[in-house]
PDB file of C-alpha atoms in Angstrom:
ATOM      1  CA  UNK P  17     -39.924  -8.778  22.541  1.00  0.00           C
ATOM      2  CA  UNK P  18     -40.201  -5.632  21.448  1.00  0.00           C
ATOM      3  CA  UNK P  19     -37.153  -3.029  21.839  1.00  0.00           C
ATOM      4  CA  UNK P  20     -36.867   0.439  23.835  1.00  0.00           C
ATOM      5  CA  UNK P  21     -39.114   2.620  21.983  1.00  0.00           C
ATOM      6  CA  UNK P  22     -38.344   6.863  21.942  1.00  0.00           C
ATOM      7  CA  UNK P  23     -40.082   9.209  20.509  1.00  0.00           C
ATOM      8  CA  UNK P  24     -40.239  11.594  18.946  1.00  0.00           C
ATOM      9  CA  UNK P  25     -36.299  10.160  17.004  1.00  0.00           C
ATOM     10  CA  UNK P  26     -35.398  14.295  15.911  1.00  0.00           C
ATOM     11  CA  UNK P  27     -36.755  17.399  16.874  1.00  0.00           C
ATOM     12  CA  UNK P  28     -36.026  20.986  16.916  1.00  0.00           C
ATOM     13  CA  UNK P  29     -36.682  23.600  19.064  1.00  0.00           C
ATOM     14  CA  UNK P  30     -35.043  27.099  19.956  1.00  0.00           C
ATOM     15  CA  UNK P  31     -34.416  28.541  23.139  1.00  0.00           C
ATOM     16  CA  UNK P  32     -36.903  29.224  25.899  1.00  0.00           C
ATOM     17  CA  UNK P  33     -39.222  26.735  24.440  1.00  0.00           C
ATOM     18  CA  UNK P  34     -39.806  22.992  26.102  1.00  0.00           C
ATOM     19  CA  UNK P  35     -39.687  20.173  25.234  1.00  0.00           C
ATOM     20  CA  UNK P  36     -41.287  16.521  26.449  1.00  0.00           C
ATOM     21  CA  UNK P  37     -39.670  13.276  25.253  1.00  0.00           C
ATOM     22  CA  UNK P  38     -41.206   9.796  25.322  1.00  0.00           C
ATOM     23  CA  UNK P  39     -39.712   6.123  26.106  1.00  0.00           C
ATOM     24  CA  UNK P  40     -41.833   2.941  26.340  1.00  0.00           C
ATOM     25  CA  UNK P  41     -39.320   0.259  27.737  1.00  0.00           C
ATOM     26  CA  UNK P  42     -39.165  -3.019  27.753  1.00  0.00           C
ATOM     27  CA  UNK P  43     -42.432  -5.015  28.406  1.00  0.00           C
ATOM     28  CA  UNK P  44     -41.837  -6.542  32.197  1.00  0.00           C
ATOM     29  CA  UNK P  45     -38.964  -4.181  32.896  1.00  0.00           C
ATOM     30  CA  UNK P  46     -39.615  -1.690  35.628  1.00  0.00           C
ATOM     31  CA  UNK P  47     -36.379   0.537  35.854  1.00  0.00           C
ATOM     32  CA  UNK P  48     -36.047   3.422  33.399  1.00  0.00           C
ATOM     33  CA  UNK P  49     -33.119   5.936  33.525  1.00  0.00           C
ATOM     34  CA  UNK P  50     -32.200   8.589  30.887  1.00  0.00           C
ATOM     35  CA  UNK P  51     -28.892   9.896  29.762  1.00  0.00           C
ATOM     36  CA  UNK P  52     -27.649  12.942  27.641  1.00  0.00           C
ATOM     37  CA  UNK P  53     -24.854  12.348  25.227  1.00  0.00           C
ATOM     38  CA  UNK P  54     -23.251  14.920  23.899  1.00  0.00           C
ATOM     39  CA  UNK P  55     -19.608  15.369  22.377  1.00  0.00           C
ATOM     40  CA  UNK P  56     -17.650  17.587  24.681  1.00  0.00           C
ATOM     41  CA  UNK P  57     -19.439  15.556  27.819  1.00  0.00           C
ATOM     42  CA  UNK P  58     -19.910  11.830  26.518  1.00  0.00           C
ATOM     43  CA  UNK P  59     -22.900  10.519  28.458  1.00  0.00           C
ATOM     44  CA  UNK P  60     -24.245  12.107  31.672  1.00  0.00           C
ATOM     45  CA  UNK P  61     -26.289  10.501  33.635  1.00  0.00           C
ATOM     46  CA  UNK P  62     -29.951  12.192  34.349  1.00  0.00           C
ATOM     47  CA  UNK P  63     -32.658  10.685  36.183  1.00  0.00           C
ATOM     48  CA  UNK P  64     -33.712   6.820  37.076  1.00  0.00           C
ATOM     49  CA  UNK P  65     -37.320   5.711  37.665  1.00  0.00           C
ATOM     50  CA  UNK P  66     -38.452   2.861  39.435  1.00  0.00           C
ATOM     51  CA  UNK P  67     -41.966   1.708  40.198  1.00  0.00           C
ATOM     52  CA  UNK P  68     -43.032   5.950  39.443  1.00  0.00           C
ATOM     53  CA  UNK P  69     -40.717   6.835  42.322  1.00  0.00           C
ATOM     54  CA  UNK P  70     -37.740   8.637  41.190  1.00  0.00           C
ATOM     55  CA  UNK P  71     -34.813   7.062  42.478  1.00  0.00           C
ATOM     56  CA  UNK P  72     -31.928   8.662  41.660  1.00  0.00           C
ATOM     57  CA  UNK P  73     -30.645  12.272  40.150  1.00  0.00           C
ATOM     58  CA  UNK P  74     -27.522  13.087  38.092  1.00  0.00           C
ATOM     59  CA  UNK P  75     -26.370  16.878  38.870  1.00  0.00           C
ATOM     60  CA  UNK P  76     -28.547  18.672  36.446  1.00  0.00           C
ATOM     61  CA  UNK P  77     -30.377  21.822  36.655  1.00  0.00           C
ATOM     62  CA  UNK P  78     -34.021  21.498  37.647  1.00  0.00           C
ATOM     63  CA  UNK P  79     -35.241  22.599  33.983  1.00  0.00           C
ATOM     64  CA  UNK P  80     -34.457  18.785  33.827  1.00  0.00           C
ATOM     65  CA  UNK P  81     -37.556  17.011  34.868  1.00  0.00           C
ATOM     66  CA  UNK P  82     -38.879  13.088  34.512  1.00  0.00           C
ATOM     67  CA  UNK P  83     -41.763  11.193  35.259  1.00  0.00           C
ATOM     68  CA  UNK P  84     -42.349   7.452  35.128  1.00  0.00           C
ATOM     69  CA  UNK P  85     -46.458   6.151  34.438  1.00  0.00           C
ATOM     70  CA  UNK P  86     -48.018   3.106  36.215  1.00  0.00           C
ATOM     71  CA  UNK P  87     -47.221   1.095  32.526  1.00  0.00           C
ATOM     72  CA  UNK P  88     -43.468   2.472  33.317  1.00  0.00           C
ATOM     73  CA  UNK P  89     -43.289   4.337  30.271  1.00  0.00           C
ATOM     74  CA  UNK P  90     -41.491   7.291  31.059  1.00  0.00           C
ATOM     75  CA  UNK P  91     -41.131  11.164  29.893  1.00  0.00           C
ATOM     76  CA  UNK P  92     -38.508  13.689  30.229  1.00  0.00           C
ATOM     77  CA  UNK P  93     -39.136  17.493  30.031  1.00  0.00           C
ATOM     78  CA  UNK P  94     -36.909  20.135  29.585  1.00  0.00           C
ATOM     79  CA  UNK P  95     -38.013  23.952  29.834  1.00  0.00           C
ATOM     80  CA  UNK P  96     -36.389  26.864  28.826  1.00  0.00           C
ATOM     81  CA  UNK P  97     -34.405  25.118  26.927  1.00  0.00           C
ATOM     82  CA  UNK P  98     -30.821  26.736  26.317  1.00  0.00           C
ATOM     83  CA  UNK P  99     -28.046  25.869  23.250  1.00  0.00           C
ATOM     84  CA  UNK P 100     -26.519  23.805  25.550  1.00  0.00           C
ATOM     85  CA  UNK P 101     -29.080  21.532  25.106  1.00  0.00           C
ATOM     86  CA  UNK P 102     -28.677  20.253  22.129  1.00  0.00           C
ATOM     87  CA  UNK P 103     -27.552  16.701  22.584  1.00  0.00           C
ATOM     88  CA  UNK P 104     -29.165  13.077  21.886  1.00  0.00           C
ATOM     89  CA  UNK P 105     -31.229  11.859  25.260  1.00  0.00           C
ATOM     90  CA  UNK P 106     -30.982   8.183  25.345  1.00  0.00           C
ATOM     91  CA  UNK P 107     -33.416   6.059  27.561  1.00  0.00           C
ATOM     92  CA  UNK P 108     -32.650   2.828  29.086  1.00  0.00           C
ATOM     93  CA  UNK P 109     -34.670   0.144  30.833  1.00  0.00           C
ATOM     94  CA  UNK P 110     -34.074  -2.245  33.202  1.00  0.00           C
ATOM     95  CA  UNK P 111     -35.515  -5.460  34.459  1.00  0.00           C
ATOM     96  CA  UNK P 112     -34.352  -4.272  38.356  1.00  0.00           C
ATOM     97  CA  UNK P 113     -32.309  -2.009  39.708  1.00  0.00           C
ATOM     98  CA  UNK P 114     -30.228  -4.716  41.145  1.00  0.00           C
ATOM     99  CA  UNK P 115     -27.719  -5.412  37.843  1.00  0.00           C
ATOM    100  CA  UNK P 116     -27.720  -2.039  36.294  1.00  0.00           C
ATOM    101  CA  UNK P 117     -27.731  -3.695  32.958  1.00  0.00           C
ATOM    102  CA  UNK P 118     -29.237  -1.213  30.323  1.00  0.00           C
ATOM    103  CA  UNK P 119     -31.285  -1.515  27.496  1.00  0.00           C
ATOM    104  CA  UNK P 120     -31.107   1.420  25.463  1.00  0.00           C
ATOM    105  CA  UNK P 121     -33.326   3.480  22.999  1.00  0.00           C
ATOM    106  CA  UNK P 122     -32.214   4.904  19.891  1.00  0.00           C
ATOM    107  CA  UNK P 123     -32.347   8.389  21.381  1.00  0.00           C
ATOM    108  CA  UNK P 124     -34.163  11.241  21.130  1.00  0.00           C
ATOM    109  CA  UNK P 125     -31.979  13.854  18.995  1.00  0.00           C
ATOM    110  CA  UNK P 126     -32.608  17.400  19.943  1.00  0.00           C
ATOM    111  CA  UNK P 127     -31.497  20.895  18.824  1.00  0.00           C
ATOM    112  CA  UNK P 128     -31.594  24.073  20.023  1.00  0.00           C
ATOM    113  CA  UNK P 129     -31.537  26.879  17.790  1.00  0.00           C
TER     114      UNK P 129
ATOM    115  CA  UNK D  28     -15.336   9.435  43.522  1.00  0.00           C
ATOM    116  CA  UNK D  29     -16.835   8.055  40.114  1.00  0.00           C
ATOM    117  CA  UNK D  30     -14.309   7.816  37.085  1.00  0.00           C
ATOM    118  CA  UNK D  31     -14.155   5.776  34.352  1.00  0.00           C
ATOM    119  CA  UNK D  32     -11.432   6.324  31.488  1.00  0.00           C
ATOM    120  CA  UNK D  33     -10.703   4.557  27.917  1.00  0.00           C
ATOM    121  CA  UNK D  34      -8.502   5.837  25.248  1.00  0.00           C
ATOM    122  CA  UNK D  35     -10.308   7.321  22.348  1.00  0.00           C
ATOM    123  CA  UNK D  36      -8.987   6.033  19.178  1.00  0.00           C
ATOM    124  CA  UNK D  37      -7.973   2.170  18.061  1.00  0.00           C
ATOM    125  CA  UNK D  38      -7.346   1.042  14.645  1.00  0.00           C
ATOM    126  CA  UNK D  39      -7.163  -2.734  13.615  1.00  0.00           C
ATOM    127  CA  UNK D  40      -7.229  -4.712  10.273  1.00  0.00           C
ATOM    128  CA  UNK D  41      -9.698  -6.638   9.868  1.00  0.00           C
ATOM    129  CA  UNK D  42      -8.825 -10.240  11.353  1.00  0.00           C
ATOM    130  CA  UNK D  43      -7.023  -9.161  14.099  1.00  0.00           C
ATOM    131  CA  UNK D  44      -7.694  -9.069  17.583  1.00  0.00           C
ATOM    132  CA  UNK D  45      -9.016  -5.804  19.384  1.00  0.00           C
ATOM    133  CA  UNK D  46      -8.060  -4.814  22.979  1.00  0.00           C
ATOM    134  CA  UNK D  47     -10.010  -1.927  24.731  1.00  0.00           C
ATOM    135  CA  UNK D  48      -8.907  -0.868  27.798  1.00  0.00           C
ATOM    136  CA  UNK D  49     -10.868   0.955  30.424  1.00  0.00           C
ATOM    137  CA  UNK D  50      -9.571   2.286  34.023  1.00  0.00           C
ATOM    138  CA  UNK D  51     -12.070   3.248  37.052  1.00  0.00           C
ATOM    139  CA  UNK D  52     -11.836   4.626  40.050  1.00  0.00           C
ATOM    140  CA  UNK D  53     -14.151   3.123  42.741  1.00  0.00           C
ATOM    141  CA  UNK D  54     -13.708   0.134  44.222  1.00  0.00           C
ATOM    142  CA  UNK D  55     -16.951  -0.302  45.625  1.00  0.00           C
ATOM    143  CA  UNK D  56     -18.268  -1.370  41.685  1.00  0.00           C
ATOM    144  CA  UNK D  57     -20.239  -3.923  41.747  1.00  0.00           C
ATOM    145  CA  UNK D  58     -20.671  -4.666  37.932  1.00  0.00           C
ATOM    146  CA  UNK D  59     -18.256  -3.820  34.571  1.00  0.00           C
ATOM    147  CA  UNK D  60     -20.038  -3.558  31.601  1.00  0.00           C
ATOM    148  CA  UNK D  61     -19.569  -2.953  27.437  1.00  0.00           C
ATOM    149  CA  UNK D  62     -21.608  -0.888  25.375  1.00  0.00           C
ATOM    150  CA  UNK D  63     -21.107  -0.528  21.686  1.00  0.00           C
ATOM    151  CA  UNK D  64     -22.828   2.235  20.044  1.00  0.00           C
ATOM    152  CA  UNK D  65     -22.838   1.954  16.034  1.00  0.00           C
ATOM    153  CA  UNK D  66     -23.647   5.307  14.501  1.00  0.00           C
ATOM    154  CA  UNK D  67     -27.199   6.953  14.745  1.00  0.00           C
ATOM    155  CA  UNK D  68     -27.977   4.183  17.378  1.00  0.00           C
ATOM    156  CA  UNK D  69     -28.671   3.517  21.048  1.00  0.00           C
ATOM    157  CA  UNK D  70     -25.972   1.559  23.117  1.00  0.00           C
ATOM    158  CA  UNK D  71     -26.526  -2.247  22.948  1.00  0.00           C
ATOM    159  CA  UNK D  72     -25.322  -3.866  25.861  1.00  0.00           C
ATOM    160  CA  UNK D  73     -22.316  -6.602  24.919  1.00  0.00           C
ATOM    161  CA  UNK D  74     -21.101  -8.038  28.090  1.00  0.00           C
ATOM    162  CA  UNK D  75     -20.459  -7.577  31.589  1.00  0.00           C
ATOM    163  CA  UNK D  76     -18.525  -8.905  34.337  1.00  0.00           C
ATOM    164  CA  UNK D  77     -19.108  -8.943  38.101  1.00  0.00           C
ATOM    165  CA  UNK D  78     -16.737  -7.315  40.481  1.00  0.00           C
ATOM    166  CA  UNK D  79     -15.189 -10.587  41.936  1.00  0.00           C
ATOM    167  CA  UNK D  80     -14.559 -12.276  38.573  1.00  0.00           C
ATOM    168  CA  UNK D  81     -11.242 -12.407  36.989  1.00  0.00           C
ATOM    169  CA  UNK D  82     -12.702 -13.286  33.335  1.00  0.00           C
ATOM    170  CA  UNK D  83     -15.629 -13.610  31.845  1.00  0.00           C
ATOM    171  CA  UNK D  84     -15.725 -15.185  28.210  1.00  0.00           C
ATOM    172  CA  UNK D  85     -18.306 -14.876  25.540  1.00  0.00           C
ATOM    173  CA  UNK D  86     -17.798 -16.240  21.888  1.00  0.00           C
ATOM    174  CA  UNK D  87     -15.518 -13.479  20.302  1.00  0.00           C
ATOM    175  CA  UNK D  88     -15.579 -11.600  23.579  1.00  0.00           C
ATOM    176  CA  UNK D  89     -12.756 -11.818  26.483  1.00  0.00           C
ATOM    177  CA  UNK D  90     -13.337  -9.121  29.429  1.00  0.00           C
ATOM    178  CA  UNK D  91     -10.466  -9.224  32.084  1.00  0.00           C
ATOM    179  CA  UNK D  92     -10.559  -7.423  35.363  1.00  0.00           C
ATOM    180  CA  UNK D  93      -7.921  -6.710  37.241  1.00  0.00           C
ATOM    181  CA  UNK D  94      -9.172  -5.036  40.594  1.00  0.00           C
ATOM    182  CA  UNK D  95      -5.753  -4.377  41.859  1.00  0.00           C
ATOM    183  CA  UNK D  96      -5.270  -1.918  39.111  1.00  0.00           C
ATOM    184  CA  UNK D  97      -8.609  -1.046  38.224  1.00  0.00           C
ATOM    185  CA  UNK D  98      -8.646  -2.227  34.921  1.00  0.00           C
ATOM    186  CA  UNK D  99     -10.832  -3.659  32.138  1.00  0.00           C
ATOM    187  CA  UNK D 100      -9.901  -4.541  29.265  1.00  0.00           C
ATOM    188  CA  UNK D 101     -12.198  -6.207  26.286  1.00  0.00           C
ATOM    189  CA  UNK D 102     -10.789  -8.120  23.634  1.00  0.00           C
ATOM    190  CA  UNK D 103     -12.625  -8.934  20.823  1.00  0.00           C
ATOM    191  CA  UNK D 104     -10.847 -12.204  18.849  1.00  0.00           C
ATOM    192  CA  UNK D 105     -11.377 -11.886  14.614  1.00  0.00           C
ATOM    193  CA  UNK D 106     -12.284  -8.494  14.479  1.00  0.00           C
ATOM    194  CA  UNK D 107     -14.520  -7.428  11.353  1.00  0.00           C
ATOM    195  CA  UNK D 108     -15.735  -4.415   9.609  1.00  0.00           C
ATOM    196  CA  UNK D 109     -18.906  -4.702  11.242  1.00  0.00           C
ATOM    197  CA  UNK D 110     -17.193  -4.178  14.624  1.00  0.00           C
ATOM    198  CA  UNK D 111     -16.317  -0.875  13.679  1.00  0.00           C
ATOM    199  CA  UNK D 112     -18.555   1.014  16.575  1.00  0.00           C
ATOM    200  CA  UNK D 113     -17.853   2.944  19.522  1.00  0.00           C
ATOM    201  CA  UNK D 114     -17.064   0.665  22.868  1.00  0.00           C
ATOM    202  CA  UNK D 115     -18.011   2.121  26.496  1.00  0.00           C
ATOM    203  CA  UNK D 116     -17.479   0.703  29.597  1.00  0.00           C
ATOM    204  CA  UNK D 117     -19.489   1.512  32.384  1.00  0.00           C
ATOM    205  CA  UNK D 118     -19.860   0.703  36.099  1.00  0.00           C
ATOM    206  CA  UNK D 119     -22.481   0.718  38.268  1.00  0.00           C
ATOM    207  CA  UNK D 120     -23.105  -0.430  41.928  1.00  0.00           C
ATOM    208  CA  UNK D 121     -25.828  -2.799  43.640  1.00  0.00           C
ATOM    209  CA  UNK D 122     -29.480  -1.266  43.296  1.00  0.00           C
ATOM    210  CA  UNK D 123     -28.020   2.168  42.590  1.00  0.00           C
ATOM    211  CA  UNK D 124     -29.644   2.753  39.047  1.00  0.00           C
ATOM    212  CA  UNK D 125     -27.460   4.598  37.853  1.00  0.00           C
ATOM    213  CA  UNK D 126     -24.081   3.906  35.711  1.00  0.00           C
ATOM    214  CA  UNK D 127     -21.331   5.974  35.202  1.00  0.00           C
ATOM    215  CA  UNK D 128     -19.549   5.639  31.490  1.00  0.00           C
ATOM    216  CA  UNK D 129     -16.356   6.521  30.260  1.00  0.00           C
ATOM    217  CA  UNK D 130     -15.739   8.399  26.888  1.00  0.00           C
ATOM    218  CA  UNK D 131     -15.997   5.373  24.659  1.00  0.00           C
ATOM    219  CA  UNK D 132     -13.026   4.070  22.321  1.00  0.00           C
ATOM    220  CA  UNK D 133     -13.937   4.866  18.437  1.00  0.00           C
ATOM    221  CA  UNK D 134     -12.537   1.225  16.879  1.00  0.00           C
ATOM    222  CA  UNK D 135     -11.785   1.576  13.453  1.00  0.00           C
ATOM    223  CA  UNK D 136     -11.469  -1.749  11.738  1.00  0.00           C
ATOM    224  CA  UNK D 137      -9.352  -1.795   8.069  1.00  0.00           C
ATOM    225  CA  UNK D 138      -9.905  -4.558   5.261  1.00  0.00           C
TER     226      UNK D 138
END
């Protein structure tokens, strides 16, 4: 079975632009949340999606958006993006929402110049 | 509130055993779990342990709960260079998609 794919793996961008990042879970799993990881804040927790609903919200501005597809491959968008920013965005999937047991992405490394 | 602690640093030569120790702060957790995160990679899911467990073994793997205290600790028996990662525990809670982590412990493992 094929991993959690994320795409694009680097990018950068400087500030004010957006930017949309990718994740294709796990065939057959449903749940897919995303986390920033960053040094000074170790991982944060952003935004989980369940059957295209968005179920639950870490405290993040609302430049921070998500979406999850009918396929539940999901995408994360972040406008005006600031320095503060920069950070790798990892994506996890989930068979339910019942265990909370991740499967995570490689992340999505992003800077902001 | 939602709190999960480890210490940050843990050095071992290679053979030995490794003990990681996590404290959290709710008692309502439903689930423990271990992440290691090699660098330039994603977290891979090691183990986990339910809330009303005591122990949970797996191969080189010990977790031990102690929900009196709040504390999880995971040992890992032989330890080898390829262990060398950062650990996280997390918890999370019944159908509430979302974990929290602590800060991870960077294991260094010596020949």
């Amino acid at each position: 079975k094929a991993g959690v794919t994320q795409t694009p793996r680097y990018l950068i961008k400087t500030r004010g632009q957006q930017v949309t990042l990718s994740c294709s879970p796990i065939s057959g799993h449903r749940s897919v949340s995303w986390y920033q990881q960053t040094p000074g804040q170790g991982l944060q927790f952003l935004f989980e999606y369940f059957s295209e609903t968005q179920r639950n919200k870490g405290n993040f501005p609302g430049r921070f958006s998500g979406r999850q597809f009918s396929n539940s491959r999901s995408e994360m968008n972040v406008s005006t993006l600031e320095l503060g920013d920069s950070a790798l965005y990892l994506c996890a999937s989930s068979p339910d929402r019942a265990s909370g047991e991740l499967f995570f992405g490689e992340g999505s490394r992003l800077t902001v110049l | 509130g939602e709190d999960v602690e480890q210490s940050l640093f843990l050095s071992v030569r290679e053979g030995d055993s490794s003990v990681i120790n996590c404290t959290y702060t709710d008692s309502s957790s439903t689930y423990l779990y271990w992440y290691k995160q090699e660098p330039g990679a994603g977290l891979q899911l090691l183990t986990y342990i339910f809330s009303n467990m005591d122990m949970k073994q797996d191969q080189r793997l010990t977790v031990l709960l102690n929900k009196k205290d709040k504390h999880l600790s995971l040992r890992i028996a032989d330890t080898q260079t390829g262990d060398s990662a950062i650990y996280f525990c997390a918890e999370t809670y019944h159908n509430a998609g979302k974990s929290t982590f602590g800060d991870g412990t960077t294991l260094t493992v010596k020949p």
